[in-house]
C-alpha cells in the first residue's frame, strides 16, 4: 500500500517534470524563431508623389523592366515597372536608402546597368528590383512603399 502510494507520487512528479520540460522547450523554440524586424528602425517619412507616364522624363516606365529615380522617401525613390498589363500592381516604389545601413551617407542605392538590381555603393549589397528581395550580400528586403496606378498616373506614398 505504501509502496503503491510512493509509486503514484513518483509517477506524478515525473509527469510534471516532463510537462515542465516540454513547455520550456516549446517556449525556447518560439522565442528563438522570433527575429527582430531589422527594418523596424528605418525612418518613417511622409510623402505623396504623382508620376505621370506621359512626361518625357519618365519614358523608361512605359515598358516592363523600366526604372527611374524620383523624389520622396528617406533617400529618394526607385520606381520600377514590373508588368505591362496596365494593372494596379504594374509598378513598385522602393526607398533608395540601403535597408541594411540607411544612415550612412554612401547608402543611396543605384540601379544596375541591366535594371535588374539596385546596388548599394557602400558595401555592394544587391536587391532584386522586381520585388525588393535581398540578392547578393543582402539579408533584408528593400523598403517598399504603397504604389497605385490608374492607367496614366503612378501614385507612390507613405
Short mmCIF file of N, CA and C in Angstrom, two decimals:
data_model
loop_
_atom_site.label_atom_id
_atom_site.label_comp_id
_atom_site.label_asym_id
_atom_site.label_seq_id
_atom_site.Cartn_x
_atom_site.Cartn_y
_atom_site.Cartn_z
N UNK A 1 0.81 -1.19 0.00
CA UNK A 1 0.00 0.00 0.00
C UNK A 1 0.86 1.26 0.00
N UNK A 2 1.83 1.34 0.91
CA UNK A 2 2.72 2.49 0.97
C UNK A 2 3.57 2.54 -0.28
N UNK A 3 3.98 1.34 -0.73
CA UNK A 3 4.80 1.26 -1.93
C UNK A 3 4.02 1.79 -3.14
N UNK A 4 2.77 1.45 -3.24
CA UNK A 4 1.93 1.90 -4.34
C UNK A 4 1.72 3.42 -4.26
N UNK A 5 1.56 3.98 -3.05
CA UNK A 5 1.40 5.41 -2.87
C UNK A 5 2.64 6.17 -3.35
N UNK A 6 3.83 5.69 -2.96
CA UNK A 6 5.08 6.32 -3.40
C UNK A 6 5.27 6.20 -4.91
N UNK A 7 4.88 5.06 -5.46
CA UNK A 7 4.99 4.86 -6.91
C UNK A 7 4.12 5.87 -7.65
N UNK A 8 2.89 6.08 -7.17
CA UNK A 8 2.00 7.05 -7.80
C UNK A 8 2.54 8.47 -7.66
N UNK A 9 3.06 8.80 -6.47
CA UNK A 9 3.61 10.13 -6.25
C UNK A 9 4.83 10.36 -7.13
N UNK A 10 5.70 9.36 -7.23
CA UNK A 10 6.88 9.47 -8.07
C UNK A 10 6.48 9.63 -9.54
N UNK A 11 5.48 8.86 -9.98
CA UNK A 11 4.99 8.96 -11.35
C UNK A 11 4.43 10.37 -11.61
N UNK A 12 3.69 10.92 -10.65
CA UNK A 12 3.12 12.26 -10.78
C UNK A 12 4.22 13.33 -10.88
N UNK A 13 5.27 13.19 -10.09
CA UNK A 13 6.38 14.14 -10.13
C UNK A 13 7.06 14.10 -11.49
N UNK A 14 7.30 12.89 -12.01
CA UNK A 14 7.94 12.76 -13.32
C UNK A 14 7.06 13.34 -14.43
N UNK A 15 5.75 13.16 -14.33
CA UNK A 15 4.83 13.72 -15.32
C UNK A 15 4.92 15.25 -15.32
N UNK A 16 4.95 15.84 -14.12
CA UNK A 16 5.03 17.30 -14.01
C UNK A 16 6.36 17.81 -14.56
N UNK A 17 7.44 17.08 -14.29
CA UNK A 17 8.75 17.49 -14.80
C UNK A 17 8.79 17.39 -16.32
N UNK A 18 8.20 16.32 -16.86
CA UNK A 18 8.15 16.18 -18.32
C UNK A 18 7.36 17.33 -18.95
N UNK A 19 6.21 17.63 -18.35
CA UNK A 19 5.39 18.72 -18.87
C UNK A 19 6.15 20.05 -18.78
N UNK A 20 6.80 20.27 -17.66
CA UNK A 20 7.58 21.49 -17.49
C UNK A 20 8.71 21.58 -18.52
N UNK A 21 9.40 20.48 -18.74
CA UNK A 21 10.47 20.44 -19.73
C UNK A 21 9.92 20.69 -21.13
N UNK A 22 8.81 20.06 -21.46
CA UNK A 22 8.19 20.23 -22.77
C UNK A 22 7.78 21.69 -22.99
N UNK A 23 7.14 22.29 -21.99
CA UNK A 23 6.74 23.69 -22.12
C UNK A 23 7.94 24.62 -22.26
N UNK A 24 9.01 24.33 -21.54
CA UNK A 24 10.23 25.13 -21.64
C UNK A 24 10.82 25.03 -23.04
N UNK A 25 10.87 23.82 -23.58
CA UNK A 25 11.40 23.63 -24.94
C UNK A 25 10.55 24.35 -25.98
N UNK A 26 9.24 24.27 -25.83
CA UNK A 26 8.36 24.97 -26.77
C UNK A 26 8.58 26.48 -26.68
N UNK A 27 8.66 27.01 -25.47
CA UNK A 27 8.89 28.44 -25.29
C UNK A 27 10.22 28.86 -25.92
N UNK A 28 11.27 28.11 -25.68
CA UNK A 28 12.58 28.46 -26.24
C UNK A 28 12.57 28.38 -27.76
N UNK A 29 11.87 27.40 -28.31
CA UNK A 29 11.78 27.29 -29.77
C UNK A 29 11.07 28.49 -30.38
N UNK A 30 9.96 28.87 -29.77
CA UNK A 30 9.21 30.02 -30.27
C UNK A 30 10.02 31.30 -30.10
N UNK A 31 10.65 31.46 -28.96
CA UNK A 31 11.43 32.68 -28.70
C UNK A 31 12.61 32.81 -29.65
N UNK A 32 13.26 31.70 -29.97
CA UNK A 32 14.41 31.78 -30.87
C UNK A 32 13.98 31.95 -32.32
N UNK A 33 12.76 31.54 -32.65
CA UNK A 33 12.27 31.68 -34.02
C UNK A 33 11.85 33.11 -34.32
N UNK A 34 11.52 33.88 -33.31
CA UNK A 34 11.10 35.27 -33.49
C UNK A 34 12.34 36.14 -33.62
N UNK A 35 12.56 36.65 -34.83
CA UNK A 35 13.72 37.52 -35.05
C UNK A 35 13.26 38.96 -35.05
N UNK A 36 14.14 39.81 -34.65
CA UNK A 36 13.85 41.24 -34.66
C UNK A 36 13.67 41.70 -36.10
N UNK A 37 12.63 42.46 -36.35
CA UNK A 37 12.41 43.04 -37.66
C UNK A 37 13.48 44.10 -37.88
N UNK A 38 14.40 43.81 -38.79
CA UNK A 38 15.54 44.69 -38.98
C UNK A 38 15.17 46.00 -39.65
N UNK A 39 14.00 46.07 -40.28
CA UNK A 39 13.59 47.31 -40.92
C UNK A 39 12.77 48.19 -39.99
N UNK A 40 12.51 47.73 -38.81
CA UNK A 40 11.66 48.47 -37.88
C UNK A 40 12.23 49.86 -37.57
N UNK A 41 13.54 49.98 -37.52
CA UNK A 41 14.16 51.25 -37.18
C UNK A 41 14.28 52.20 -38.36
N UNK A 42 13.89 51.78 -39.55
CA UNK A 42 14.00 52.61 -40.74
C UNK A 42 13.15 53.86 -40.55
N UNK A 43 13.70 55.03 -40.86
CA UNK A 43 12.97 56.29 -40.63
C UNK A 43 11.66 56.35 -41.43
N UNK A 44 10.60 56.73 -40.76
CA UNK A 44 9.31 56.90 -41.43
C UNK A 44 9.25 58.31 -42.01
N UNK A 45 8.99 58.39 -43.29
CA UNK A 45 8.93 59.67 -43.98
C UNK A 45 7.57 59.75 -44.67
N UNK A 46 6.89 60.85 -44.48
CA UNK A 46 5.60 61.04 -45.11
C UNK A 46 5.79 61.72 -46.48
N UNK A 47 5.21 61.13 -47.51
CA UNK A 47 5.26 61.74 -48.84
C UNK A 47 4.10 61.22 -49.67
N UNK A 48 3.78 61.93 -50.73
CA UNK A 48 2.72 61.56 -51.65
C UNK A 48 3.12 62.10 -53.02
N UNK A 49 3.60 61.23 -53.89
CA UNK A 49 4.14 61.65 -55.19
C UNK A 49 3.30 61.10 -56.34
N UNK A 50 3.14 61.91 -57.36
CA UNK A 50 2.45 61.50 -58.58
C UNK A 50 3.46 61.50 -59.71
N UNK A 51 3.51 60.40 -60.44
CA UNK A 51 4.45 60.25 -61.56
C UNK A 51 3.60 60.04 -62.82
N UNK A 52 3.74 60.94 -63.77
CA UNK A 52 2.93 60.90 -64.99
C UNK A 52 3.69 60.16 -66.09
N UNK A 53 3.07 59.10 -66.63
CA UNK A 53 3.75 58.31 -67.66
C UNK A 53 3.97 59.09 -68.95
N UNK A 54 3.14 60.08 -69.23
CA UNK A 54 3.31 60.83 -70.48
C UNK A 54 4.40 61.89 -70.39
N UNK A 55 5.00 62.08 -69.22
CA UNK A 55 6.11 63.01 -69.06
C UNK A 55 7.36 62.39 -69.71
N UNK A 56 8.03 63.10 -70.63
CA UNK A 56 9.20 62.53 -71.32
C UNK A 56 10.30 62.04 -70.38
N UNK A 57 10.43 62.63 -69.21
CA UNK A 57 11.48 62.17 -68.29
C UNK A 57 11.15 60.81 -67.66
N UNK A 58 9.92 60.35 -67.84
CA UNK A 58 9.51 59.06 -67.28
C UNK A 58 9.31 57.99 -68.35
N UNK A 59 9.88 58.22 -69.53
CA UNK A 59 9.67 57.31 -70.67
C UNK A 59 10.11 55.87 -70.37
N UNK A 60 11.11 55.70 -69.51
CA UNK A 60 11.58 54.35 -69.17
C UNK A 60 10.49 53.51 -68.52
N UNK A 61 9.52 54.15 -67.90
CA UNK A 61 8.47 53.42 -67.20
C UNK A 61 7.36 52.94 -68.13
N UNK A 62 7.47 53.24 -69.42
CA UNK A 62 6.42 52.84 -70.35
C UNK A 62 6.54 51.38 -70.77
N UNK A 63 7.63 50.72 -70.40
CA UNK A 63 7.75 49.29 -70.72
C UNK A 63 8.23 48.52 -69.50
N UNK A 64 7.85 47.24 -69.39
CA UNK A 64 8.26 46.42 -68.24
C UNK A 64 9.78 46.38 -68.10
N UNK A 65 10.24 46.45 -66.87
CA UNK A 65 11.67 46.45 -66.59
C UNK A 65 12.26 47.84 -66.52
N UNK A 66 11.46 48.86 -66.81
CA UNK A 66 11.94 50.23 -66.74
C UNK A 66 12.00 50.72 -65.30
N UNK A 67 12.95 51.57 -65.02
CA UNK A 67 13.11 52.11 -63.66
C UNK A 67 13.65 53.52 -63.73
N UNK A 68 13.20 54.35 -62.80
CA UNK A 68 13.69 55.73 -62.69
C UNK A 68 13.89 56.09 -61.22
N UNK A 69 14.67 57.14 -61.01
CA UNK A 69 14.79 57.74 -59.68
C UNK A 69 13.74 58.83 -59.58
N UNK A 70 13.21 59.01 -58.37
CA UNK A 70 12.20 60.05 -58.16
C UNK A 70 12.33 60.58 -56.74
N UNK A 71 11.85 61.80 -56.52
CA UNK A 71 11.88 62.40 -55.18
C UNK A 71 10.89 61.69 -54.26
N UNK A 72 11.20 61.71 -52.97
CA UNK A 72 10.31 61.12 -51.97
C UNK A 72 11.06 60.11 -51.12
N UNK A 73 10.41 59.59 -50.11
CA UNK A 73 11.03 58.62 -49.24
C UNK A 73 12.14 59.22 -48.39
N UNK A 74 13.01 58.37 -47.88
CA UNK A 74 14.09 58.82 -47.00
C UNK A 74 15.29 59.33 -47.79
N UNK A 75 15.73 58.58 -48.79
CA UNK A 75 16.87 58.99 -49.64
C UNK A 75 16.49 59.02 -51.12
N UNK A 76 15.21 59.20 -51.39
CA UNK A 76 14.74 59.19 -52.77
C UNK A 76 14.02 57.88 -53.06
N UNK A 77 13.42 57.80 -54.24
CA UNK A 77 12.66 56.62 -54.63
C UNK A 77 13.23 55.99 -55.89
N UNK A 78 13.02 54.70 -56.00
CA UNK A 78 13.20 53.99 -57.27
C UNK A 78 11.80 53.51 -57.65
N UNK A 79 11.32 53.95 -58.81
CA UNK A 79 10.04 53.49 -59.33
C UNK A 79 10.37 52.45 -60.40
N UNK A 80 9.78 51.27 -60.29
CA UNK A 80 10.09 50.16 -61.19
C UNK A 80 8.80 49.60 -61.78
N UNK A 81 8.83 49.34 -63.10
CA UNK A 81 7.66 48.75 -63.75
C UNK A 81 7.84 47.24 -63.84
N UNK A 82 6.98 46.52 -63.14
CA UNK A 82 7.05 45.05 -63.12
C UNK A 82 6.44 44.44 -64.38
N UNK A 83 5.25 44.88 -64.73
CA UNK A 83 4.49 44.28 -65.82
C UNK A 83 4.08 45.36 -66.82
N UNK A 84 3.47 44.92 -67.90
CA UNK A 84 2.98 45.87 -68.89
C UNK A 84 1.51 45.70 -69.17
N UNK A 85 0.74 45.25 -68.18
CA UNK A 85 -0.67 44.97 -68.43
C UNK A 85 -1.62 46.06 -67.91
N UNK A 86 -1.07 47.22 -67.59
CA UNK A 86 -1.87 48.37 -67.11
C UNK A 86 -2.78 48.02 -65.93
N UNK A 87 -2.27 47.23 -65.02
CA UNK A 87 -2.98 46.89 -63.79
C UNK A 87 -2.40 47.68 -62.63
N UNK A 88 -3.12 47.65 -61.52
CA UNK A 88 -2.70 48.42 -60.35
C UNK A 88 -1.36 47.94 -59.79
N UNK A 89 -1.00 46.67 -60.02
CA UNK A 89 0.25 46.12 -59.48
C UNK A 89 1.41 46.19 -60.46
N UNK A 90 1.27 46.96 -61.52
CA UNK A 90 2.34 47.10 -62.51
C UNK A 90 3.62 47.69 -61.93
N UNK A 91 3.49 48.59 -60.97
CA UNK A 91 4.62 49.37 -60.50
C UNK A 91 4.95 49.10 -59.04
N UNK A 92 6.22 49.33 -58.71
CA UNK A 92 6.69 49.23 -57.33
C UNK A 92 7.48 50.50 -57.02
N UNK A 93 7.39 50.96 -55.78
CA UNK A 93 8.14 52.13 -55.32
C UNK A 93 8.99 51.70 -54.13
N UNK A 94 10.30 51.83 -54.27
CA UNK A 94 11.24 51.45 -53.22
C UNK A 94 12.04 52.67 -52.77
N UNK A 95 12.41 52.67 -51.49
CA UNK A 95 13.29 53.73 -51.00
C UNK A 95 14.69 53.46 -51.52
N UNK A 96 15.40 54.53 -51.87
CA UNK A 96 16.78 54.38 -52.36
C UNK A 96 17.78 54.14 -51.24
N UNK A 97 17.38 54.30 -50.00
CA UNK A 97 18.30 54.04 -48.88
C UNK A 97 18.49 52.54 -48.72
N UNK A 98 19.72 52.11 -48.61
CA UNK A 98 20.00 50.70 -48.37
C UNK A 98 19.40 50.33 -47.02
N UNK A 99 18.55 49.30 -46.96
CA UNK A 99 17.90 48.97 -45.69
C UNK A 99 18.85 48.47 -44.61
N UNK A 100 20.03 48.03 -45.00
CA UNK A 100 20.98 47.49 -44.03
C UNK A 100 21.69 48.60 -43.25
N UNK A 101 22.04 49.68 -43.93
CA UNK A 101 22.74 50.78 -43.28
C UNK A 101 22.31 52.10 -43.89
N UNK A 102 21.03 52.39 -43.72
CA UNK A 102 20.39 53.55 -44.32
C UNK A 102 20.95 54.89 -43.84
N UNK A 103 21.55 54.91 -42.66
CA UNK A 103 22.01 56.19 -42.11
C UNK A 103 23.38 56.63 -42.63
N UNK A 104 24.08 55.74 -43.32
CA UNK A 104 25.39 56.11 -43.86
C UNK A 104 25.22 56.96 -45.11
N UNK A 105 26.07 57.94 -45.29
CA UNK A 105 25.97 58.85 -46.43
C UNK A 105 26.06 58.14 -47.77
N UNK A 106 26.80 57.05 -47.83
CA UNK A 106 27.00 56.35 -49.11
C UNK A 106 25.90 55.35 -49.42
N UNK A 107 24.84 55.30 -48.62
CA UNK A 107 23.87 54.20 -48.74
C UNK A 107 22.76 54.42 -49.75
N UNK A 108 22.88 55.38 -50.65
CA UNK A 108 21.83 55.60 -51.64
C UNK A 108 21.98 54.57 -52.76
N UNK A 109 20.97 53.69 -52.88
CA UNK A 109 21.02 52.61 -53.87
C UNK A 109 21.07 53.15 -55.28
N UNK A 110 21.78 52.42 -56.14
CA UNK A 110 21.91 52.79 -57.55
C UNK A 110 21.39 51.65 -58.41
N UNK A 111 20.78 52.00 -59.53
CA UNK A 111 20.28 50.99 -60.46
C UNK A 111 21.44 50.33 -61.20
N UNK A 112 21.35 49.01 -61.35
CA UNK A 112 22.36 48.32 -62.16
C UNK A 112 22.12 48.67 -63.63
N UNK A 113 23.13 48.50 -64.45
CA UNK A 113 23.00 48.84 -65.88
C UNK A 113 21.88 48.06 -66.56
N UNK A 114 21.67 46.82 -66.14
CA UNK A 114 20.63 45.99 -66.76
C UNK A 114 19.25 46.21 -66.14
N UNK A 115 19.16 47.08 -65.15
CA UNK A 115 17.90 47.42 -64.48
C UNK A 115 17.24 46.21 -63.80
N UNK A 116 18.05 45.25 -63.37
CA UNK A 116 17.54 44.08 -62.66
C UNK A 116 17.73 44.25 -61.16
N UNK A 117 18.79 44.93 -60.78
CA UNK A 117 19.13 45.09 -59.37
C UNK A 117 19.28 46.56 -58.98
N UNK A 118 19.10 46.81 -57.68
CA UNK A 118 19.53 48.06 -57.06
C UNK A 118 20.74 47.68 -56.22
N UNK A 119 21.81 48.45 -56.34
CA UNK A 119 23.07 48.09 -55.67
C UNK A 119 23.46 49.17 -54.67
N UNK A 120 23.99 48.72 -53.52
CA UNK A 120 24.46 49.65 -52.50
C UNK A 120 25.93 49.96 -52.74
N UNK A 121 26.28 51.22 -52.95
CA UNK A 121 27.68 51.57 -53.19
C UNK A 121 28.56 51.43 -51.94
N UNK A 122 27.96 51.39 -50.76
CA UNK A 122 28.76 51.27 -49.52
C UNK A 122 29.44 49.91 -49.41
N UNK A 123 28.64 48.86 -49.47
CA UNK A 123 29.17 47.52 -49.21
C UNK A 123 28.84 46.52 -50.30
N UNK A 124 28.20 46.95 -51.37
CA UNK A 124 27.96 46.08 -52.52
C UNK A 124 26.75 45.18 -52.46
N UNK A 125 25.86 45.35 -51.49
CA UNK A 125 24.66 44.52 -51.44
C UNK A 125 23.81 44.77 -52.68
N UNK A 126 23.12 43.72 -53.14
CA UNK A 126 22.23 43.84 -54.30
C UNK A 126 20.82 43.43 -53.89
N UNK A 127 19.85 44.12 -54.48
CA UNK A 127 18.44 43.87 -54.22
C UNK A 127 17.73 43.72 -55.55
N UNK A 128 16.86 42.72 -55.65
CA UNK A 128 16.11 42.47 -56.87
C UNK A 128 15.01 43.53 -57.02
N UNK A 129 14.99 44.23 -58.15
CA UNK A 129 14.02 45.31 -58.34
C UNK A 129 12.58 44.80 -58.49
N UNK A 130 12.40 43.59 -58.97
CA UNK A 130 11.05 43.09 -59.20
C UNK A 130 10.21 43.13 -57.93
N UNK A 131 10.81 42.73 -56.81
CA UNK A 131 10.05 42.70 -55.56
C UNK A 131 10.82 43.23 -54.35
N UNK A 132 12.03 43.72 -54.57
CA UNK A 132 12.83 44.27 -53.47
C UNK A 132 13.52 43.24 -52.60
N UNK A 133 13.45 41.98 -53.00
CA UNK A 133 14.03 40.92 -52.17
C UNK A 133 15.55 41.00 -52.15
N UNK A 134 16.16 40.49 -51.07
CA UNK A 134 17.61 40.56 -50.95
C UNK A 134 18.29 39.68 -51.99
N UNK A 135 19.34 40.21 -52.57
CA UNK A 135 20.16 39.45 -53.51
C UNK A 135 21.54 39.25 -52.92
N UNK A 136 22.53 39.32 -53.75
CA UNK A 136 23.92 39.08 -53.36
C UNK A 136 24.36 40.00 -52.21
N UNK A 137 24.77 39.39 -51.09
CA UNK A 137 25.30 40.13 -49.95
C UNK A 137 24.26 40.76 -49.04
N UNK A 138 23.00 40.77 -49.45
CA UNK A 138 21.94 41.41 -48.66
C UNK A 138 21.22 40.37 -47.79
N UNK A 139 20.67 40.83 -46.68
CA UNK A 139 19.95 39.92 -45.79
C UNK A 139 18.50 40.33 -45.56
N UNK A 140 18.16 41.58 -45.85
CA UNK A 140 16.79 42.04 -45.68
C UNK A 140 16.33 42.74 -46.96
N UNK A 141 15.03 42.81 -47.14
CA UNK A 141 14.45 43.39 -48.35
C UNK A 141 14.52 44.91 -48.35
N UNK A 142 14.41 45.46 -49.55
CA UNK A 142 14.32 46.92 -49.70
C UNK A 142 13.03 47.40 -49.04
N UNK A 143 13.01 48.66 -48.66
CA UNK A 143 11.80 49.26 -48.09
C UNK A 143 10.89 49.64 -49.26
N UNK A 144 9.68 49.04 -49.27
CA UNK A 144 8.73 49.29 -50.35
C UNK A 144 7.58 50.14 -49.83
N UNK A 145 7.15 51.08 -50.66
CA UNK A 145 6.05 51.97 -50.31
C UNK A 145 4.81 51.62 -51.12
N UNK A 146 3.67 52.13 -50.68
CA UNK A 146 2.43 51.92 -51.43
C UNK A 146 2.53 52.59 -52.79
N UNK A 147 2.03 51.87 -53.77
CA UNK A 147 2.11 52.36 -55.14
C UNK A 147 0.83 51.94 -55.86
N UNK A 148 0.15 52.90 -56.48
CA UNK A 148 -1.05 52.58 -57.26
C UNK A 148 -0.88 53.15 -58.66
N UNK A 149 -1.69 52.63 -59.58
CA UNK A 149 -1.60 53.03 -60.98
C UNK A 149 -3.00 53.05 -61.56
N UNK A 150 -3.35 54.14 -62.24
CA UNK A 150 -4.70 54.25 -62.81
C UNK A 150 -4.70 54.18 -64.34
N UNK A 151 -3.60 53.79 -64.93
CA UNK A 151 -3.50 53.72 -66.38
C UNK A 151 -2.69 54.85 -66.98
N UNK A 152 -2.56 55.96 -66.26
CA UNK A 152 -1.79 57.10 -66.74
C UNK A 152 -0.87 57.69 -65.67
N UNK A 153 -1.28 57.56 -64.41
CA UNK A 153 -0.55 58.19 -63.31
C UNK A 153 -0.21 57.14 -62.25
N UNK A 154 1.05 57.18 -61.82
CA UNK A 154 1.51 56.32 -60.72
C UNK A 154 1.49 57.19 -59.47
N UNK A 155 0.95 56.64 -58.40
CA UNK A 155 0.96 57.36 -57.13
C UNK A 155 1.77 56.54 -56.12
N UNK A 156 2.84 57.13 -55.61
CA UNK A 156 3.68 56.49 -54.60
C UNK A 156 3.53 57.29 -53.32
N UNK A 157 3.31 56.59 -52.20
CA UNK A 157 3.10 57.33 -50.95
C UNK A 157 3.41 56.47 -49.74
N UNK A 158 3.55 57.18 -48.64
CA UNK A 158 3.73 56.53 -47.35
C UNK A 158 2.86 57.25 -46.34
#
